[in-house]
PDB file of C-alpha atoms in Angstrom:
ATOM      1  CA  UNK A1340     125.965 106.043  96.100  1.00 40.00           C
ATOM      2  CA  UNK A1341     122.519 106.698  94.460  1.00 43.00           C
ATOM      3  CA  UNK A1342     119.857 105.346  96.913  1.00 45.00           C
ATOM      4  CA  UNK A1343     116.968 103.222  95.693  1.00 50.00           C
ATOM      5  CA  UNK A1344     113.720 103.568  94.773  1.00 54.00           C
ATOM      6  CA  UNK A1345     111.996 101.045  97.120  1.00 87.00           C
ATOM      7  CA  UNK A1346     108.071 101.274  98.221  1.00 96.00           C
ATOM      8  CA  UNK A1347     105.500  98.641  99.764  1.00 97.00           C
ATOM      9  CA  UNK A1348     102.929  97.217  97.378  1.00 98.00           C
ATOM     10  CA  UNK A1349      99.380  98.537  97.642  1.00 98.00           C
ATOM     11  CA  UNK A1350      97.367  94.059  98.010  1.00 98.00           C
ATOM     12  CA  UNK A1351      93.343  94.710  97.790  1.00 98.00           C
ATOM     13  CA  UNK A1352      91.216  91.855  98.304  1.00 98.00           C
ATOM     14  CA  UNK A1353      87.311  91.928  96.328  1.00 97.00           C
ATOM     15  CA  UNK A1354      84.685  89.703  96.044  1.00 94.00           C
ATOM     16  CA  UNK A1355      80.767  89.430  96.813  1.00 91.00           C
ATOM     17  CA  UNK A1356      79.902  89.431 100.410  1.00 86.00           C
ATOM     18  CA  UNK A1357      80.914  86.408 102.878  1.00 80.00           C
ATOM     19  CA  UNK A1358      83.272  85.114 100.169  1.00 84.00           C
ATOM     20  CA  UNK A1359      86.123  84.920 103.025  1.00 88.00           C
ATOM     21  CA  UNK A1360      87.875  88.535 102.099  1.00 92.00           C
ATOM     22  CA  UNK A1361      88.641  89.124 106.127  1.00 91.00           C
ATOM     23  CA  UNK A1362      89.384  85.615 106.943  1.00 94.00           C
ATOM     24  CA  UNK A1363      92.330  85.751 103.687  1.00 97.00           C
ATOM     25  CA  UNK A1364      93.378  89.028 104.550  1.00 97.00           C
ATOM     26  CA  UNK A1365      93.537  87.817 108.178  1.00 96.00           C
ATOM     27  CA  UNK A1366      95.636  84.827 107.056  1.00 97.00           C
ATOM     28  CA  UNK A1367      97.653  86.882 104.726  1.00 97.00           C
ATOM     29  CA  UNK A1368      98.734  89.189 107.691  1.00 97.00           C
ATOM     30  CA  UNK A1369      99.950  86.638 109.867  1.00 96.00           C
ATOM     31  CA  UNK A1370     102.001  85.325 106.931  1.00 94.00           C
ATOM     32  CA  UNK A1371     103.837  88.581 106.496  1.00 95.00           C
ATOM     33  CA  UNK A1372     104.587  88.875 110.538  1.00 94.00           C
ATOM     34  CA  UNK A1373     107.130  86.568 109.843  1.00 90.00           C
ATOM     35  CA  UNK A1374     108.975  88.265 107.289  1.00 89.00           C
ATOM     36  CA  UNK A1375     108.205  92.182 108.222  1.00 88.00           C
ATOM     37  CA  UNK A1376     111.653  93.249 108.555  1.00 88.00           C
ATOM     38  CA  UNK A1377     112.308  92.678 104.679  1.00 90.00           C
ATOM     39  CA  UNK A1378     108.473  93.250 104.158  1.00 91.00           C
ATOM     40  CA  UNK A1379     106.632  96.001 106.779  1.00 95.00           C
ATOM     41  CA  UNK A1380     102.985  95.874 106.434  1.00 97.00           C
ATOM     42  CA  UNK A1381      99.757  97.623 107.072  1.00 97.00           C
ATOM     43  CA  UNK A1382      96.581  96.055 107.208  1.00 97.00           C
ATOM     44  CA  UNK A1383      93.527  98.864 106.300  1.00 97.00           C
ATOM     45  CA  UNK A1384      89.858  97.850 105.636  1.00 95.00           C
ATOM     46  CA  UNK A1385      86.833  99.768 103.397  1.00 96.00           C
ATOM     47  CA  UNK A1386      84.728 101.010 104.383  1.00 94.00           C
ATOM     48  CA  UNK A1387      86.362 101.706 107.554  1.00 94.00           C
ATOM     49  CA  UNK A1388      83.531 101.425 110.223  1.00 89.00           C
ATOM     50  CA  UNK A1389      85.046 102.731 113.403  1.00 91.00           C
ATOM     51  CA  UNK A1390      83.007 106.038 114.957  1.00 89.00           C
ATOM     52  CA  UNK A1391      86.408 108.182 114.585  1.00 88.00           C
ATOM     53  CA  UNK A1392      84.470 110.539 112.630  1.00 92.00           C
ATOM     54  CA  UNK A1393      80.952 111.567 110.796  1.00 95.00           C
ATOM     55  CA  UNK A1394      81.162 109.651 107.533  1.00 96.00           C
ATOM     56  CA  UNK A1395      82.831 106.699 109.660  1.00 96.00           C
ATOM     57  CA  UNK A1396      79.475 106.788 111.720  1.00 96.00           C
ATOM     58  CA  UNK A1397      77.127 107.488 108.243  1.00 96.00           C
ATOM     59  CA  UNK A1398      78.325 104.658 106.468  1.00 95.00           C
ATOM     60  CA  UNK A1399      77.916 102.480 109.290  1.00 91.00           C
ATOM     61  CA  UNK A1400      74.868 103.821 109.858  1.00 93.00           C
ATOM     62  CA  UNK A1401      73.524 102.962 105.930  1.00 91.00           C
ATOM     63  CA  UNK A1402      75.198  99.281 105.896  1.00 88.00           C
ATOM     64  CA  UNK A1403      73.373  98.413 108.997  1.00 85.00           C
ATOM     65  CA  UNK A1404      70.081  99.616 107.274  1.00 85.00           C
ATOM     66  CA  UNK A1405      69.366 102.318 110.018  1.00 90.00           C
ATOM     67  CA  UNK A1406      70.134 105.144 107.311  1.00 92.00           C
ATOM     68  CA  UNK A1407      68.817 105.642 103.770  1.00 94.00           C
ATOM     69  CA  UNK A1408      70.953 107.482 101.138  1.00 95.00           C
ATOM     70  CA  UNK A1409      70.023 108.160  97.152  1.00 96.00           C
ATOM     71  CA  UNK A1410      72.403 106.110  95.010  1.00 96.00           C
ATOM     72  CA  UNK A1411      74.578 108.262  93.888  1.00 98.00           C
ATOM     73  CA  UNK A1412      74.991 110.113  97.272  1.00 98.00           C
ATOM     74  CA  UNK A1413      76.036 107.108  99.157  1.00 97.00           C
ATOM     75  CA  UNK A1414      78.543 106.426  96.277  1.00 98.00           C
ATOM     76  CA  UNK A1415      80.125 109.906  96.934  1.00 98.00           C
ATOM     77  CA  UNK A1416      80.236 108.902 100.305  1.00 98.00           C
ATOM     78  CA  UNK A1417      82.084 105.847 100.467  1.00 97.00           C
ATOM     79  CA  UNK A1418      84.554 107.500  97.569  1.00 98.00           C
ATOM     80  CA  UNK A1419      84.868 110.301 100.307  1.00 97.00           C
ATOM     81  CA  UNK A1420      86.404 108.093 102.455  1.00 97.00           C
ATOM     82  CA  UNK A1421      88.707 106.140 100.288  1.00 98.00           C
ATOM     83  CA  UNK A1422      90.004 110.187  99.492  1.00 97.00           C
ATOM     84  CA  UNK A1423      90.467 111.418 102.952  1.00 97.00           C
ATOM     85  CA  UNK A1424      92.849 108.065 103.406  1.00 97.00           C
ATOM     86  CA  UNK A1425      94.732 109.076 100.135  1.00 98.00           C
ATOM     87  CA  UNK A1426      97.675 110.937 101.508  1.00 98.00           C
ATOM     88  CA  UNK A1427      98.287 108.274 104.389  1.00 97.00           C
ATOM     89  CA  UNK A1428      98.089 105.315 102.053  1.00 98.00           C
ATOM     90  CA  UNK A1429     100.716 106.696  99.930  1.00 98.00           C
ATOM     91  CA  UNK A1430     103.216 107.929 103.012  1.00 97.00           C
ATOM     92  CA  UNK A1431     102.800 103.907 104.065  1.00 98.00           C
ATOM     93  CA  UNK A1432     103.575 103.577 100.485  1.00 98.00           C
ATOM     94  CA  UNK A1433     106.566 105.472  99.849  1.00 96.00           C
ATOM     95  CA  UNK A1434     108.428 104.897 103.170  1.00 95.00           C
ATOM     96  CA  UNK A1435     108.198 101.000 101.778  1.00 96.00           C
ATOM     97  CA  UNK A1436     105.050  99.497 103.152  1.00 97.00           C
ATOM     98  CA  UNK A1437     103.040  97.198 101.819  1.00 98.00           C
ATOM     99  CA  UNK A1438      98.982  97.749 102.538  1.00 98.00           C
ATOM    100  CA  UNK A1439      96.875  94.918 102.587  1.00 98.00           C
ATOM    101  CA  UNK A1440      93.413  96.160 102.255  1.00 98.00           C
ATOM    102  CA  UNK A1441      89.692  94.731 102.580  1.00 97.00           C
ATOM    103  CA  UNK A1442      87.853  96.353  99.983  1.00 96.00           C
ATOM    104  CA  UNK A1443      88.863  98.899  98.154  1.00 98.00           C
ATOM    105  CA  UNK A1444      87.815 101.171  95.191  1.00 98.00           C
ATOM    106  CA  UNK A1445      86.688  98.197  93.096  1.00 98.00           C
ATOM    107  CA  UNK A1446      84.235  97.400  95.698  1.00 96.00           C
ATOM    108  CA  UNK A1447      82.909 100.480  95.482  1.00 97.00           C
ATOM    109  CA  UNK A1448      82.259 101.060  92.218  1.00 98.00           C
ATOM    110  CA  UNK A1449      81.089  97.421  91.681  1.00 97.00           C
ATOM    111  CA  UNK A1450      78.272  97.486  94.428  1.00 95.00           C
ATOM    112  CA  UNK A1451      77.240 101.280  92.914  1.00 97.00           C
ATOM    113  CA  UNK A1452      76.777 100.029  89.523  1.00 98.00           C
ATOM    114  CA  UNK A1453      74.775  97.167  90.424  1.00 96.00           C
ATOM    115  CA  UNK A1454      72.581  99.944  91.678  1.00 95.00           C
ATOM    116  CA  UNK A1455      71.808 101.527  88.372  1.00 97.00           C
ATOM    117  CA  UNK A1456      74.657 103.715  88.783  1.00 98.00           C
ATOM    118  CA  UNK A1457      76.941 103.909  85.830  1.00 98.00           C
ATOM    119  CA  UNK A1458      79.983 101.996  85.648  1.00 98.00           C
ATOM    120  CA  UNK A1459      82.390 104.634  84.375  1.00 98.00           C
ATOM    121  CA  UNK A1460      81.021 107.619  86.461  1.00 98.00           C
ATOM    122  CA  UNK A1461      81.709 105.101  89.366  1.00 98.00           C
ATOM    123  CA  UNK A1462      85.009 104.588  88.677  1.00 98.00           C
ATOM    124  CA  UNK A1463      86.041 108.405  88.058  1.00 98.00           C
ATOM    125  CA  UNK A1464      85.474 109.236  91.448  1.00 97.00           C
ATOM    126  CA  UNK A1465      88.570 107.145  92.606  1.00 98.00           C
ATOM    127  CA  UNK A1466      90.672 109.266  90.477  1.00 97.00           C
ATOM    128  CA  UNK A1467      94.000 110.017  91.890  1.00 97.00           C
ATOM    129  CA  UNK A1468      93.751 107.180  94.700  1.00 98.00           C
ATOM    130  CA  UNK A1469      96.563 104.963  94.474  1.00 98.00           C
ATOM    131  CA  UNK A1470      96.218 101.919  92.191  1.00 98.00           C
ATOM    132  CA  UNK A1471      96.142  98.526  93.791  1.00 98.00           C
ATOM    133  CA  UNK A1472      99.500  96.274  92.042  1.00 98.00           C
ATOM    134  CA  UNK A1473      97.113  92.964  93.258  1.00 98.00           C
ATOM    135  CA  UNK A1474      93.846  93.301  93.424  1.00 98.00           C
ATOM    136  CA  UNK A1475      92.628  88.816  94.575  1.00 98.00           C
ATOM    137  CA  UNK A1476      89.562  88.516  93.609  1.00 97.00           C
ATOM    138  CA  UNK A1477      88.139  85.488  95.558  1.00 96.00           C
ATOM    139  CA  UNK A1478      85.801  84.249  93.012  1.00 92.00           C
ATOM    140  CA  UNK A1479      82.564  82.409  94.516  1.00 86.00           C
ATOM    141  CA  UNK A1480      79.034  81.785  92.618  1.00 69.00           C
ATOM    142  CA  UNK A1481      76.534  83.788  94.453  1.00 67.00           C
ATOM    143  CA  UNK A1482      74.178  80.766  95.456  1.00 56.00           C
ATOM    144  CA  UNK A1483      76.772  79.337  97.499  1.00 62.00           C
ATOM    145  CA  UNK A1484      77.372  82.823  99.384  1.00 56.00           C
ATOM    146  CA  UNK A1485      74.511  82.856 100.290  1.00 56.00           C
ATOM    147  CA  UNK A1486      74.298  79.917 102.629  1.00 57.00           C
ATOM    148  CA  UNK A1487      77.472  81.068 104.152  1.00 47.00           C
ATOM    149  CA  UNK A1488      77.252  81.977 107.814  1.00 49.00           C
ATOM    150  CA  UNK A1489      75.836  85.305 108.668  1.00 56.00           C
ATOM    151  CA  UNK A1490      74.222  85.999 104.669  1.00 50.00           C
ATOM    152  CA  UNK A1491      71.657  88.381 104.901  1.00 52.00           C
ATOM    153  CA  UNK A1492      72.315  90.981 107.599  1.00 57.00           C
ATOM    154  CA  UNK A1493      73.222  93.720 106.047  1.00 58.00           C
ATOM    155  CA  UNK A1494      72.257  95.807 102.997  1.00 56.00           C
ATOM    156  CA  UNK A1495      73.573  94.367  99.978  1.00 64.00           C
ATOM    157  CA  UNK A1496      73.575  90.717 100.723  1.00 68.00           C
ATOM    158  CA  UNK A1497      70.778  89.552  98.839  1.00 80.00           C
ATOM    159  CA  UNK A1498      71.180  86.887  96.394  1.00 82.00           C
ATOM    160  CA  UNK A1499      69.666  88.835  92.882  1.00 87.00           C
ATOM    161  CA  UNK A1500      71.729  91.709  93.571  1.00 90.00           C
ATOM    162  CA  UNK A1501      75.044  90.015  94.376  1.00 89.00           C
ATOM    163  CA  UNK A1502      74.717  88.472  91.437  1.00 91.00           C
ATOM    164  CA  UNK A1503      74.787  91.789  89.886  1.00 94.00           C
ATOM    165  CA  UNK A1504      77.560  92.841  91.732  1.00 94.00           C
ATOM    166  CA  UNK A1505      79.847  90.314  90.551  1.00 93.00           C
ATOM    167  CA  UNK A1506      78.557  91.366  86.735  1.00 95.00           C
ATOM    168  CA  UNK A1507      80.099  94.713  87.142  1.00 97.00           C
ATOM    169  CA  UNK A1508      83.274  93.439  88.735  1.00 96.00           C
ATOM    170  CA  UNK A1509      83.856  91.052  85.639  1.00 96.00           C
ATOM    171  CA  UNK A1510      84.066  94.490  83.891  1.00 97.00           C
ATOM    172  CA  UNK A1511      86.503  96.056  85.824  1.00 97.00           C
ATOM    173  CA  UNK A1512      88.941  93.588  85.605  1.00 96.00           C
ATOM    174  CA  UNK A1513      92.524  94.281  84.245  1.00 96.00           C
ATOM    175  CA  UNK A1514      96.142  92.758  84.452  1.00 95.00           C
ATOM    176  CA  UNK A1515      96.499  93.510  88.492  1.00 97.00           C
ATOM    177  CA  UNK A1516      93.972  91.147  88.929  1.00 98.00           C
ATOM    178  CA  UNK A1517      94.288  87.437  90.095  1.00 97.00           C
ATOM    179  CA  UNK A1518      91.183  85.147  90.665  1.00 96.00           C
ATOM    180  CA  UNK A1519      90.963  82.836  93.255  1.00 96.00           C
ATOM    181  CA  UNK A1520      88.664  80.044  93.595  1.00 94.00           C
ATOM    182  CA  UNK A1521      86.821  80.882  96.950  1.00 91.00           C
ATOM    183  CA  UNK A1522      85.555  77.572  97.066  1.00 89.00           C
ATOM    184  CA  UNK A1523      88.959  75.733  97.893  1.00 93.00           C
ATOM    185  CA  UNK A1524      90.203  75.732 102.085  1.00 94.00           C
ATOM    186  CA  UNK A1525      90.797  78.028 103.680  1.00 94.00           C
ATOM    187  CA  UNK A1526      94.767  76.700 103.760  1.00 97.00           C
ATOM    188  CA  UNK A1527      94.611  76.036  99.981  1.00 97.00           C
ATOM    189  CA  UNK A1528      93.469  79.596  99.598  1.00 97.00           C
ATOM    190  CA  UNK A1529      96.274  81.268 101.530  1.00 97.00           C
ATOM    191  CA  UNK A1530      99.108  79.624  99.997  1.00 97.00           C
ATOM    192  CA  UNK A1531      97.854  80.792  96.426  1.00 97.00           C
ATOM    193  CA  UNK A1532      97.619  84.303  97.958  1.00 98.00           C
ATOM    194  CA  UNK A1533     101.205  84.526  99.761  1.00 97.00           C
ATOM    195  CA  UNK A1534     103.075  83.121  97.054  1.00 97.00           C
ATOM    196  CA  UNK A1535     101.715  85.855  94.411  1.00 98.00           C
ATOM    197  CA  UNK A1536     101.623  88.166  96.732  1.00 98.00           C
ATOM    198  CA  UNK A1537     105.226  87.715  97.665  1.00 96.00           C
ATOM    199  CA  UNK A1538     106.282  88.060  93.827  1.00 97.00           C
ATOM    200  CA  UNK A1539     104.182  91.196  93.314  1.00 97.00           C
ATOM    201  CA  UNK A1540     105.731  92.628  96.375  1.00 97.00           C
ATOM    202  CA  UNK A1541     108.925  92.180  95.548  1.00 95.00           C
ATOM    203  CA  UNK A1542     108.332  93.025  91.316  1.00 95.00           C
ATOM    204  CA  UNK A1543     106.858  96.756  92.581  1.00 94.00           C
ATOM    205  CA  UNK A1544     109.692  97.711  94.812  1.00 91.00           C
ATOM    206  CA  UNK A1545     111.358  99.662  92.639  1.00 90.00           C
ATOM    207  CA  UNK A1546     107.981 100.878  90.531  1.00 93.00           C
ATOM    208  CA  UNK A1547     106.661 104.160  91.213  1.00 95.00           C
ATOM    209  CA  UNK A1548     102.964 104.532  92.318  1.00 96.00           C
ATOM    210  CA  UNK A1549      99.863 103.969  89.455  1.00 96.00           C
ATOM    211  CA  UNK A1550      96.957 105.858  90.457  1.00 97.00           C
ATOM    212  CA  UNK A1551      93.619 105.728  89.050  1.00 97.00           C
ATOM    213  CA  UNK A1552      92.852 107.983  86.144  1.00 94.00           C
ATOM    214  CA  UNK A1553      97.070 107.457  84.999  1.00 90.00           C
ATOM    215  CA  UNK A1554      97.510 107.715  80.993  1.00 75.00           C
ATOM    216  CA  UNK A1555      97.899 103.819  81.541  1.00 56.00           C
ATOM    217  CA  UNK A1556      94.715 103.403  83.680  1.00 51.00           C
ATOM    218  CA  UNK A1557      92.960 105.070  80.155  1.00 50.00           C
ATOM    219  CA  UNK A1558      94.293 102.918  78.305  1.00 48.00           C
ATOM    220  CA  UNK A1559      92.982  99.496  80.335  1.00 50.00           C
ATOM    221  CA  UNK A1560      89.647 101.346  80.535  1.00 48.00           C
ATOM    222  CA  UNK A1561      89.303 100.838  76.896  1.00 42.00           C
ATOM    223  CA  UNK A1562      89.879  97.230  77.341  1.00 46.00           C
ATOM    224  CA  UNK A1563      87.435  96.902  80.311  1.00 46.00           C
ATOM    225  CA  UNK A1564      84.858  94.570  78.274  1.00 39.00           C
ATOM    226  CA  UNK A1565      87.764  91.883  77.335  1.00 38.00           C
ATOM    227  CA  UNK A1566      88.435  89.735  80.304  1.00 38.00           C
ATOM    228  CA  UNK A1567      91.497  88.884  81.898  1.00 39.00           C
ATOM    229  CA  UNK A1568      92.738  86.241  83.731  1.00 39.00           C
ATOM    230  CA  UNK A1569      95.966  86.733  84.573  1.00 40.00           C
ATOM    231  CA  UNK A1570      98.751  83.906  86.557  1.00 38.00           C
ATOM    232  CA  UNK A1571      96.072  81.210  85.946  1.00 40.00           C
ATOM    233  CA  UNK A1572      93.158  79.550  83.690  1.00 37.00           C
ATOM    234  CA  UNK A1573      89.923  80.105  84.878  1.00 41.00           C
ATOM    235  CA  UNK A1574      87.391  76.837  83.355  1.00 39.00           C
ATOM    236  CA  UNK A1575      83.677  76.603  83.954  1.00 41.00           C
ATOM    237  CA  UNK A1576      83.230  73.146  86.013  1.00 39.00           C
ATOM    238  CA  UNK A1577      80.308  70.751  84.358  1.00 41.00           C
ATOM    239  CA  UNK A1578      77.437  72.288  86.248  1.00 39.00           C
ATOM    240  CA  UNK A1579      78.516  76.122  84.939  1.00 39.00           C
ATOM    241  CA  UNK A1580      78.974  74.833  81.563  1.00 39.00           C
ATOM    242  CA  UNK A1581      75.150  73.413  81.909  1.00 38.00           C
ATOM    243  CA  UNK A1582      73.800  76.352  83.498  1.00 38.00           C
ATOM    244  CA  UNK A1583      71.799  78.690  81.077  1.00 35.00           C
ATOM    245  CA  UNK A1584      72.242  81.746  83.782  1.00 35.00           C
ATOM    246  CA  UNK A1585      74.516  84.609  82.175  1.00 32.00           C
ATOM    247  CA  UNK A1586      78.086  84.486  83.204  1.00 33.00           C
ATOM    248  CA  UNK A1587      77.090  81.154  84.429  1.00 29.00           C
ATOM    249  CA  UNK A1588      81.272  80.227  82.681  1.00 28.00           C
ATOM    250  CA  UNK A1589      83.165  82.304  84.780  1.00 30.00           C
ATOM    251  CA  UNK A1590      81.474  82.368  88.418  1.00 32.00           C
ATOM    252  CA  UNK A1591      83.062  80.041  90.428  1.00 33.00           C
ATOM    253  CA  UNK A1592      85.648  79.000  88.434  1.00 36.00           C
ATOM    254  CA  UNK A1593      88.174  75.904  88.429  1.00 34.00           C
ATOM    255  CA  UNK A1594      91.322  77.281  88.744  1.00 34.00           C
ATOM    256  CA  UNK A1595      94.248  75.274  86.532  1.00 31.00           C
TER     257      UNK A1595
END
């Protein structure tokens, strides 16, 4: 009997900072305890900040402020990381489990480009790197980060530039992607994320792997400025559609 094809799904949470990425993919992996033996798991995080080795330690080093890095070096730096995991991720992969990751190559190129760096050079350096099949993007206006708990101790979480963060993730959007409101509970939250994350694990099962830089992936790249909101409407609420700030209509959104 011809065997199957049947691998885990590669789930990436994004967002700005303190928009509750850990907390969901916390929630998320508790969900899936209960049903591991049809669905094994893996929970991996990005950047990965435990001193196992050198560019563990650097990066933790230049989040926490205690190291300065040139733009374009700290990219390469991060990306570095995301490559050395390559091989792992897709053994987890292939033997049929599903990673649930905490920033992933989105992130990266996102916070880069908000830098000055540009968006496509960004995104070339995760060539080859398995594609996510769900990237949730927990969607949350900036302002409202910011008086989350903890806002403000590390690098990036400053108000102006995670506003211009979330600019250059609007661009990078494609049909993996599913927008959550972040302002909802925490329970409302979770529930919207198991039950598509459920049907994407089960639609990929028998798909084989996307990586970045794919014929397909050049294709979607083309269509990076036309936004997509895939498995729901996204609607400005009546203080966005007031607001006179740029991209004011889909920060934040009201999900139908």
């Amino acid at each position: 009997m011809e065997q199957r094809y049947v691998r885990g799904a590669l789930i990436v949470f994004e967002g700005l900072d303190r928009s509750g990425k850990t907390t969901q993919v916390n929630r998320l992996l508790q969900d899936l305890e209960g049903t591991k033996e049809r669905y094994p798991y893996r929970g991996m995080r990005f950047p990965d900040r435990t001193p196992a080795n050198p560019i563990n330690i650097e990066i933790c080093d230049y989040l926490s402020k205690k190291k300065e890095l040139p733009a374009r070096e700290a990219h390469l730096l991060f990306t570095k990381q995301r490559q050395n995991q390559k091989d792992e991720m897709e053994r987890f992969l292939q033997n049929g489990t599903t990673l649930v990751v905490d920033r992933y190559s989105h992130s990266g190129a996102a916070y880069s480009a908000a830098k000055g760096l540009p968006l496509d050079w960004c995104m070339a350096q995760e060539e080859g790197l398995p594609k996510p099949d769900l990237v949730i993007f927990l969607d949350l206006f900036a302002d409202i980060a910011k008086n989350r708990s903890g806002f403000g101790e590390e690098r990036f979480e400053e108000e102006p530039f995670q506003k211009r963060v979330y600019e250059q993730y609007m661009q990078l959007q494609d049909e993996t992607w599913l927008r959550v409101n972040a302002s909802k509970t925490e329970e409302e939250i979770a529930a919207e994320v198991r039950q598509a994350v459920l049907r994407v694990i089960e639609e990929c099962r028998e798909k084989p792997i996307s990586h970045f830089g794919d014929k397909q992936e050049e294709t979607n790249q083309l269509q990076l400025a036309v936004p997509h909101l895939p498995h729901h409407q996204c609607t400005p609420t009546k203080s966005q559609q007031s607001s006179k700030e740029p991209g004011a209509s889909l920060v934040g959104c009201e999900v139908k």
